[in-house]
Every structure is written in structure tokens, then in C-alpha cells.
């Protein structure tokens, strides 16, 4: 089995040689992202339409830019994108815009009706604190972690995802929730309170135990009985069916366990990340350009829409995974191929699509919502991947 996997990797690496022979012009891609984001800033003002509660761009539907209020789960991605542009360019204008859009969602630090604290607060205030050491941002991160911790059920050992859908689940936990653990790890480092760390580890352990199939693909939603702590059922909300591999869900799991290994050095998390990466990259329904169909098990899959956001998330995770271990160059080579595919074939023409950077993402196919459209989190993880690639290419530390 080991020899078979090794041979697959060898074939993949040889195939990558030609693809990455033509290197990505990172300065040009960053400059193009700046051009698009300037357009986005203009379009946001138009799209607000005298609605001050709308604070961040989310998606482009039928040519219309849709914004979300601070409570929307995607509200933190555009502020985070602005912080990444500041980090990539050093231009104070991007810092100024990042501060403005970050401030727009500060009240979410007290919102205990959602599990998406990491997406909202860590992508915005977390990046802001990392780059500026602003003491106020530190306070927001800690308060947000306290709020998120209230959604933890000690009996089940996991953080509740949605409060809605009560007719469908008792205590739902989605794979996306792995992405919200980073803010808990950060709060322990900032405050010295290990309770946040312990909650994150418990959630990661229970998810590892209950969310994954023998082939290391992931269920989307696991429903828990909070009295017995037992799993009631394993289902999906955004995948093709309960047993299928929803592409973005697989990417969330990969990214989440790479991050958990970074924060804990628990080798079980590293092994899990490697297993998930193998499932994604060796999947027979993965297209040659490594930008997946929205669900890898959908029928007639080659006719299904792609999900550029899943590819961008996967690439970012693989860049970090490549830094753990001496023989992990294969992960960086693969991430390079994904980013080259996105750069060459999935970017918006300059001056179009209201300023979005990437095209061809899929939000929720089962809900017939946001299919084959630009979505803000695809742009966020694309820029994060570019930043990580730039650092690795320069021989610098990935995380500071």
C-alpha cells in the first residue's frame, strides 16, 4: 500500500514539473488583486444603497454584488483580504481600509448565536493583530473566544454549529467548525487561559473520531445527543448526499487539522491531515487541474460546477503542510499547481465582476444557491495562498 501511494505521488510530481516550469508572476498577480479590490471598494459603496447594516461583500449573483451584515458568516473575509494586501504590498492605504472594514464587525465579539467566530473575527481582527500588535484587537480576539466557548458542550465534547434547523438536528456539528478553533488557540496564547485550548482540542478529537469515514473523507454534519454524548446521525447540508464528499468540506477538514497540528504538535492531527490530503488529491474524480467539482461524488460529476474556493483553501493548507517534515516537498509542488491553475484559468478579467478576484466557486448546490459564481472566501484563501507561496519561495517562515 505504501509503495502504491508513493508511486502515485511520483507520477503527480513528474506531472507537475511542466505545469510549474512557467512560474507564477506573483508581483503581477498581487497588482491585479489590488486593481480588483479598488474596484470592489467602489462597488461596495454602490451596493450599500443606504443600508448601513451591510458591511462586507459576499457574492456576485446575476451581475449584482450582494453584501452581508456583520452577523453574516462571511463578514470577516473581506477585511482579512485587505490585511493580506497590506502584508503583501506594505502600502498604508490597505492598512487604512483594513482597519475600517475590520471595525465594522467588532460587535460580533458578543454574538453567541453563531459558531463562526473564527471566520468573522480571526480572519479580520486576528490578521490585524498579527500585523499591528494593536492591543484593542487583542481584546476583541479574547472576548470572541469567550463568546465562542459558551457554545461548547462538555458532555458531547464539541462546539455547536447552527442554532437553526431544530427540526433536522438536535446538536449539529459541521466540518466547517474546525476552522473556528484557531481563535481559541490564539486566545490561550494571548491570555494564558488553557480552557480555550482544551475546548479546541476536545472538539478536534471528537471530530476526528466521528466525522471521518475509513477512506478519510468527511461527513458534513454530525448530530450529537448531548445527554448521552452519542452520535445520532451523520448527514449533509451542502453536499450531494449524506455519504458523498462535499469538496469544500474536505478542504475545511484538511486546513483544520494542519492548523491543529501547528498549535498542539499532536502527531495524530498531522497524520489526519496527510490522510485527508491523500483522499483529496488521489480522488479519481479530481480534475487534472486540481480545482474540484463541488462534490467529488455527485453523479455525472464531470458535468458539475467547480468550486474554486475549495481549491484555494486546499492550496493554503498544503503550503503549511509542506513545512512539517523533511520529505513534504510534494505538498508545496501540488499547491503550486493549484495556484497556477487558479491564476491562469479562474481569475476575473481586470475591471469586471465588481472586483472579485476568482470566478467559478459554488456556495450551496443543493439549495440552488451561489452556483458557479465569485464568492469572497475564495478570494481570501487565494490571497492567503499567494502570501504563503511568496514566503516559502523566499525561504522565510510561513507564520509570524
Coordinates of C-alpha atoms in Angstrom, one line a residue:
X1 CA 0.0 0.0 0.0
X2 CA 2.8 2.4 0.9
X3 CA 4.6 1.6 -2.4
X4 CA 1.3 2.3 -4.3
X5 CA 0.8 5.7 -2.6
X6 CA 4.5 6.6 -3.2
X7 CA 4.2 5.8 -6.9
X8 CA 1.1 7.9 -7.2
X9 CA 3.0 10.8 -5.6
X10 CA 5.9 10.3 -8.0
X11 CA 3.5 10.4 -11.0
X12 CA 1.9 13.6 -9.7
X13 CA 5.3 15.3 -9.0
X14 CA 6.6 14.4 -12.5
X15 CA 3.3 15.8 -14.0
X16 CA 3.8 18.9 -12.0
X17 CA 7.2 19.7 -13.4
X18 CA 5.9 21.0 -16.7
X19 CA 3.0 22.9 -15.1
X20 CA 5.2 24.8 -12.7
X21 CA 8.0 25.3 -15.2
X22 CA 6.3 28.6 -16.2
X23 CA 6.4 30.3 -12.8
X24 CA 3.6 32.4 -11.4
X25 CA 4.4 36.1 -11.7
X26 CA 3.4 36.8 -8.1
X27 CA 4.0 40.6 -8.2
X28 CA 1.7 40.8 -11.3
X29 CA -1.0 38.7 -9.6
X30 CA -0.8 40.9 -6.5
X31 CA -1.0 44.0 -8.6
X32 CA -4.1 42.6 -10.4
X33 CA -5.6 41.8 -7.0
X34 CA -5.1 45.4 -5.9
X35 CA -6.8 46.6 -9.1
X36 CA -9.8 44.4 -8.5
X37 CA -10.0 45.3 -4.8
X38 CA -10.0 49.0 -5.6
X39 CA -13.0 48.3 -7.9
X40 CA -14.6 46.3 -5.1
X41 CA -14.3 49.2 -2.7
X42 CA -16.2 51.4 -5.2
X43 CA -18.8 48.8 -5.8
X44 CA -19.4 48.3 -2.1
X45 CA -20.5 51.9 -1.8
X46 CA -22.9 51.5 -4.6
X47 CA -24.3 48.2 -3.3
X48 CA -24.9 49.6 0.2
X49 CA -27.9 51.5 -1.1
X50 CA -28.3 53.5 2.1
X51 CA -28.2 50.3 4.2
X52 CA -25.6 50.9 6.9
X53 CA -26.1 47.4 8.3
X54 CA -24.5 45.9 5.2
X55 CA -20.7 45.8 5.8
X56 CA -18.9 43.2 3.7
X57 CA -19.1 41.8 0.2
X58 CA -20.2 38.2 -0.1
X59 CA -21.1 37.0 -3.6
X60 CA -21.9 38.2 -7.2
X61 CA -25.3 37.0 -8.4
X62 CA -26.6 37.7 -11.8
X63 CA -24.2 40.7 -12.0
X64 CA -25.3 42.1 -8.7
X65 CA -22.9 42.5 -5.7
X66 CA -24.5 41.2 -2.6
X67 CA -23.3 42.4 0.8
X68 CA -23.8 40.9 4.3
X69 CA -24.3 42.5 7.7
X70 CA -21.7 41.9 10.4
X71 CA -23.6 38.8 11.6
X72 CA -23.2 37.1 8.2
X73 CA -20.7 34.2 8.5
X74 CA -18.6 35.7 5.6
X75 CA -18.3 39.2 7.0
X76 CA -14.7 38.8 8.1
X77 CA -13.2 37.6 4.8
X78 CA -13.0 41.0 3.0
X79 CA -11.4 42.7 6.0
X80 CA -8.9 39.8 6.0
X81 CA -8.3 40.2 2.3
X82 CA -7.4 43.8 2.9
X83 CA -5.0 42.8 5.7
X84 CA -3.4 40.4 3.3
X85 CA -3.0 43.1 0.6
X86 CA -1.3 45.3 3.3
X87 CA 1.0 42.4 4.2
X88 CA 1.8 41.6 0.5
X89 CA 2.4 45.2 -0.5
X90 CA 3.3 47.2 2.6
X91 CA 1.0 50.0 1.4
X92 CA -0.6 52.0 4.2
X93 CA -3.7 52.6 2.2
X94 CA -4.6 48.9 2.5
X95 CA -4.0 49.1 6.3
X96 CA -6.3 52.0 6.5
X97 CA -9.1 50.2 4.5
X98 CA -8.5 47.0 6.5
X99 CA -8.9 48.9 9.8
X100 CA -12.2 50.4 8.6
X101 CA -13.8 47.2 7.5
X102 CA -12.5 45.3 10.5
X103 CA -14.1 47.9 12.8
X104 CA -17.4 47.3 11.1
X105 CA -17.8 43.8 12.6
X106 CA -16.4 44.3 16.1
X107 CA -19.8 43.8 17.7
X108 CA -19.7 40.2 16.7
X109 CA -17.4 39.5 19.6
X110 CA -20.5 39.2 21.7
X111 CA -22.6 37.2 19.3
X112 CA -23.2 33.9 21.0
X113 CA -25.7 32.7 18.4
X114 CA -23.1 31.5 15.9
X115 CA -20.1 29.2 15.8
X116 CA -18.5 31.3 13.0
X117 CA -16.3 33.4 15.3
X118 CA -13.1 32.2 13.6
X119 CA -14.3 33.1 10.1
X120 CA -15.6 36.5 11.3
X121 CA -13.2 37.6 13.9
X122 CA -10.0 35.7 13.4
X123 CA -9.8 36.4 9.6
X124 CA -10.2 40.1 10.4
X125 CA -9.0 41.0 13.9
X126 CA -6.7 38.1 14.0
X127 CA -4.8 39.1 10.9
X128 CA -4.9 42.7 12.1
X129 CA -3.4 41.9 15.4
X130 CA -0.7 39.7 13.8
X131 CA 0.4 42.6 11.6
X132 CA 0.0 45.6 14.0
X133 CA 0.0 44.3 17.6
X134 CA -2.9 46.6 18.3
X135 CA -3.9 46.0 21.9
X136 CA -7.6 46.6 21.1
X137 CA -7.6 43.9 18.5
X138 CA -6.1 41.5 21.2
X139 CA -9.0 42.3 23.5
X140 CA -11.5 41.6 20.7
X141 CA -9.9 38.2 20.0
X142 CA -10.1 37.2 23.7
X143 CA -13.7 38.3 24.1
X144 CA -14.7 36.5 20.9
X145 CA -13.1 33.3 22.2
X146 CA -15.0 33.7 25.5
X147 CA -18.2 34.0 23.5
X148 CA -17.4 31.0 21.3
X149 CA -16.6 28.9 24.3
X150 CA -20.2 29.3 25.5
X151 CA -21.3 27.1 22.6
X152 CA -19.2 24.2 23.9
X153 CA -21.0 21.2 25.4
X154 CA -18.7 19.3 27.8
X155 CA -20.7 16.1 27.6
X156 CA -20.5 15.8 23.8
X157 CA -17.1 17.5 23.8
X158 CA -17.9 19.7 20.8
X159 CA -18.9 23.2 19.8
X160 CA -22.4 23.5 18.5
X161 CA -22.7 24.8 14.9
X162 CA -26.1 26.1 14.0
X163 CA -29.0 27.1 16.3
X164 CA -31.4 26.8 13.4
X165 CA -32.7 23.7 11.7
X166 CA -34.0 22.4 15.0
X167 CA -36.4 20.2 13.2
X168 CA -33.5 18.5 11.5
X169 CA -30.8 18.1 14.1
X170 CA -30.5 18.1 17.9
X171 CA -26.9 19.3 18.3
X172 CA -25.4 19.7 14.9
X173 CA -21.6 20.0 14.3
X174 CA -20.3 20.7 10.8
X175 CA -16.8 20.1 9.5
X176 CA -16.6 23.8 8.8
X177 CA -16.3 24.3 12.6
X178 CA -12.7 23.0 12.6
X179 CA -11.9 26.5 11.1
X180 CA -13.1 28.2 14.2
X181 CA -10.7 26.5 16.6
X182 CA -7.8 28.8 15.7
X183 CA -9.2 31.7 17.6
X184 CA -9.4 29.5 20.7
X185 CA -5.8 28.5 20.4
X186 CA -4.8 32.2 19.9
X187 CA -6.8 33.3 23.0
X188 CA -4.9 30.8 25.2
X189 CA -1.6 32.3 23.9
X190 CA -2.8 35.9 24.4
X191 CA -4.5 35.4 27.8
X192 CA -2.8 32.3 29.3
X193 CA -6.1 30.6 29.9
X194 CA -5.8 27.0 28.9
X195 CA -9.6 26.5 28.9
X196 CA -9.8 27.7 25.4
X197 CA -7.0 25.3 24.3
X198 CA -8.8 22.4 26.0
X199 CA -12.0 23.2 24.2
X200 CA -10.3 23.3 20.9
X201 CA -8.5 20.0 21.4
X202 CA -11.7 18.3 22.6
X203 CA -13.6 19.5 19.5
X204 CA -10.7 18.4 17.2
X205 CA -10.6 15.0 18.9
X206 CA -14.3 14.3 18.7
X207 CA -14.4 15.5 15.1
X208 CA -11.5 13.2 14.2
X209 CA -13.3 10.3 15.9
X210 CA -16.8 10.9 14.4
X211 CA -16.7 12.9 11.2
X212 CA -14.4 10.7 9.0
X213 CA -15.0 7.6 7.0
X214 CA -12.4 4.8 6.5
X215 CA -11.2 6.5 3.4
X216 CA -10.7 9.8 5.3
X217 CA -13.4 11.6 3.5
X218 CA -15.6 13.6 5.8
X219 CA -19.3 13.8 6.6
X220 CA -20.6 17.4 6.5
X221 CA -22.8 17.3 9.7
X222 CA -22.7 15.1 12.7
X223 CA -25.6 15.3 15.1
X224 CA -25.0 14.6 18.8
X225 CA -27.2 13.6 21.7
X226 CA -26.0 16.0 24.4
X227 CA -27.3 13.8 27.2
X228 CA -25.6 10.5 26.2
X229 CA -22.8 12.2 24.1
X230 CA -23.6 9.6 21.4
X231 CA -23.8 10.4 17.7
X232 CA -27.4 10.4 16.5
X233 CA -26.8 10.6 12.8
X234 CA -24.3 11.7 10.1
X235 CA -25.7 13.8 7.3
X236 CA -25.1 16.6 4.9
X237 CA -26.4 20.1 4.4
X238 CA -24.4 21.2 1.4
X239 CA -23.1 18.0 -0.2
X240 CA -24.8 15.9 -2.8
X241 CA -25.9 13.2 -0.3
X242 CA -25.1 12.1 3.3
X243 CA -22.3 9.7 2.1
X244 CA -20.7 12.0 -0.5
X245 CA -17.5 14.0 -0.3
X246 CA -18.6 17.7 -0.5
X247 CA -15.4 19.4 -1.8
X248 CA -15.2 22.4 0.4
X249 CA -15.9 20.2 3.4
X250 CA -12.9 18.1 2.6
X251 CA -10.8 21.3 2.3
X252 CA -12.1 22.6 5.7
X253 CA -11.0 19.4 7.3
X254 CA -7.6 19.4 5.8
X255 CA -6.9 23.0 6.7
X256 CA -8.3 22.5 10.2
X257 CA -6.1 19.5 11.1
X258 CA -3.0 21.2 9.7
X259 CA -3.7 24.2 11.9
X260 CA -4.4 21.9 14.9
X261 CA -1.0 20.2 14.5
X262 CA 0.7 23.6 14.4
X263 CA -0.9 24.6 17.6
X264 CA -0.5 21.3 19.5
X265 CA 2.2 19.3 17.8
X266 CA -0.1 16.3 18.2
X267 CA 1.1 13.8 15.6
X268 CA -2.4 12.4 15.3
X269 CA -3.5 15.6 13.7
X270 CA -0.6 15.7 11.3
X271 CA -1.4 12.1 10.2
X272 CA -5.0 13.0 9.8
X273 CA -4.1 16.0 7.6
X274 CA -1.9 13.8 5.5
X275 CA -4.7 11.2 5.1
X276 CA -7.2 13.9 4.1
X277 CA -4.7 15.4 1.6
X278 CA -4.2 11.9 0.1
X279 CA -8.0 11.4 -0.3
X280 CA -8.5 14.8 -2.0
X281 CA -5.5 14.6 -4.3
X282 CA -5.8 11.0 -5.3
X283 CA -9.6 11.0 -5.8
X284 CA -10.4 9.6 -9.2
X285 CA -12.9 12.4 -9.8
X286 CA -10.4 15.1 -9.1
X287 CA -9.8 17.1 -12.4
X288 CA -6.3 17.3 -13.7
X289 CA -6.0 21.0 -12.8
X290 CA -6.9 20.1 -9.1
X291 CA -9.8 22.5 -9.0
X292 CA -12.5 20.2 -7.7
X293 CA -16.1 19.7 -8.7
X294 CA -18.4 21.0 -5.9
X295 CA -18.9 17.4 -4.7
X296 CA -16.5 14.7 -5.7
X297 CA -19.3 12.1 -5.6
X298 CA -22.0 13.9 -7.5
X299 CA -23.5 11.8 -10.4
X300 CA -22.2 12.7 -13.8
X301 CA -19.5 14.6 -11.9
X302 CA -17.7 15.9 -14.9
X303 CA -20.8 17.9 -15.8
X304 CA -21.0 19.5 -12.4
X305 CA -19.8 23.1 -11.5
X306 CA -16.3 23.6 -10.0
X307 CA -15.5 25.1 -6.6
X308 CA -12.5 27.4 -6.8
X309 CA -12.9 28.2 -3.2
X310 CA -12.2 24.6 -2.2
X311 CA -9.1 24.6 -4.3
X312 CA -7.8 27.8 -2.7
X313 CA -8.4 26.5 0.8
X314 CA -6.7 23.3 -0.1
X315 CA -3.7 25.1 -1.6
X316 CA -3.2 27.2 1.5
X317 CA -3.4 24.1 3.8
X318 CA -0.9 22.3 1.6
X319 CA 1.6 25.1 1.7
X320 CA 1.6 24.9 5.5
X321 CA 1.6 21.1 5.5
X322 CA 4.7 21.2 3.3
X323 CA 6.6 22.8 6.2
X324 CA 6.1 19.8 8.5
X325 CA 8.7 17.1 7.8
X326 CA 11.7 16.7 5.6
X327 CA 10.0 14.9 2.8
X328 CA 7.0 17.0 2.2
X329 CA 8.1 19.0 -0.9
X330 CA 5.3 17.2 -2.7
X331 CA 2.7 19.2 -0.9
X332 CA 4.2 22.5 -2.0
X333 CA 4.5 21.3 -5.6
X334 CA 0.9 20.4 -5.5
X335 CA -0.2 23.7 -4.0
X336 CA 1.9 25.5 -6.7
X337 CA -0.1 23.6 -9.4
X338 CA -3.4 24.6 -7.8
X339 CA -2.4 28.2 -7.5
X340 CA -1.2 28.2 -11.1
X341 CA -4.5 26.7 -12.3
X342 CA -6.5 29.4 -10.3
X343 CA -4.2 32.1 -11.6
X344 CA -4.3 31.1 -15.2
X345 CA -7.9 30.0 -15.6
X346 CA -10.1 31.1 -12.8
X347 CA -9.4 34.8 -12.3
X348 CA -11.7 37.5 -13.3
X349 CA -10.6 39.8 -16.1
X350 CA -9.5 43.1 -14.7
X351 CA -12.2 45.7 -14.2
X352 CA -15.0 43.1 -14.2
X353 CA -17.2 41.1 -11.8
X354 CA -17.5 44.0 -9.3
X355 CA -13.9 43.5 -8.2
X356 CA -13.9 39.8 -7.2
X357 CA -10.6 38.1 -7.9
X358 CA -11.7 34.5 -8.6
X359 CA -14.5 33.1 -10.6
X360 CA -16.2 29.7 -10.5
X361 CA -17.0 28.9 -6.9
X362 CA -20.0 27.0 -5.6
X363 CA -21.8 28.0 -2.4
X364 CA -24.6 25.5 -1.9
X365 CA -25.7 23.4 -4.9
X366 CA -28.4 21.5 -3.0
X367 CA -30.1 24.9 -2.2
X368 CA -29.6 26.0 -5.8
X369 CA -27.7 29.0 -4.3
X370 CA -24.5 30.6 -5.4
X371 CA -23.6 28.2 -8.2
X372 CA -20.6 28.9 -10.4
X373 CA -20.1 32.5 -9.1
X374 CA -17.4 34.6 -7.5
X375 CA -17.5 34.3 -3.6
X376 CA -15.5 36.3 -1.2
X377 CA -13.9 33.4 0.8
X378 CA -12.3 32.1 -2.4
X379 CA -10.5 35.4 -2.8
X380 CA -9.4 35.4 0.8
X381 CA -7.8 32.0 0.7
X382 CA -6.3 32.7 -2.8
X383 CA -4.5 35.7 -1.3
X384 CA -3.5 33.7 1.7
X385 CA -2.1 31.0 -0.6
X386 CA -0.1 33.6 -2.6
X387 CA 1.3 35.1 0.6
X388 CA 2.3 31.6 1.8
X389 CA 3.9 30.8 -1.5
X390 CA 5.8 34.0 -1.6
X391 CA 7.2 33.4 1.9
X392 CA 8.2 29.8 1.1
X393 CA 9.7 30.7 -2.2
X394 CA 11.8 33.3 -0.4
X395 CA 12.9 30.8 2.3
X396 CA 11.0 32.7 5.0
X397 CA 9.0 31.3 7.9
X398 CA 5.4 30.7 6.9
X399 CA 3.8 32.2 10.0
X400 CA 5.0 35.1 12.1

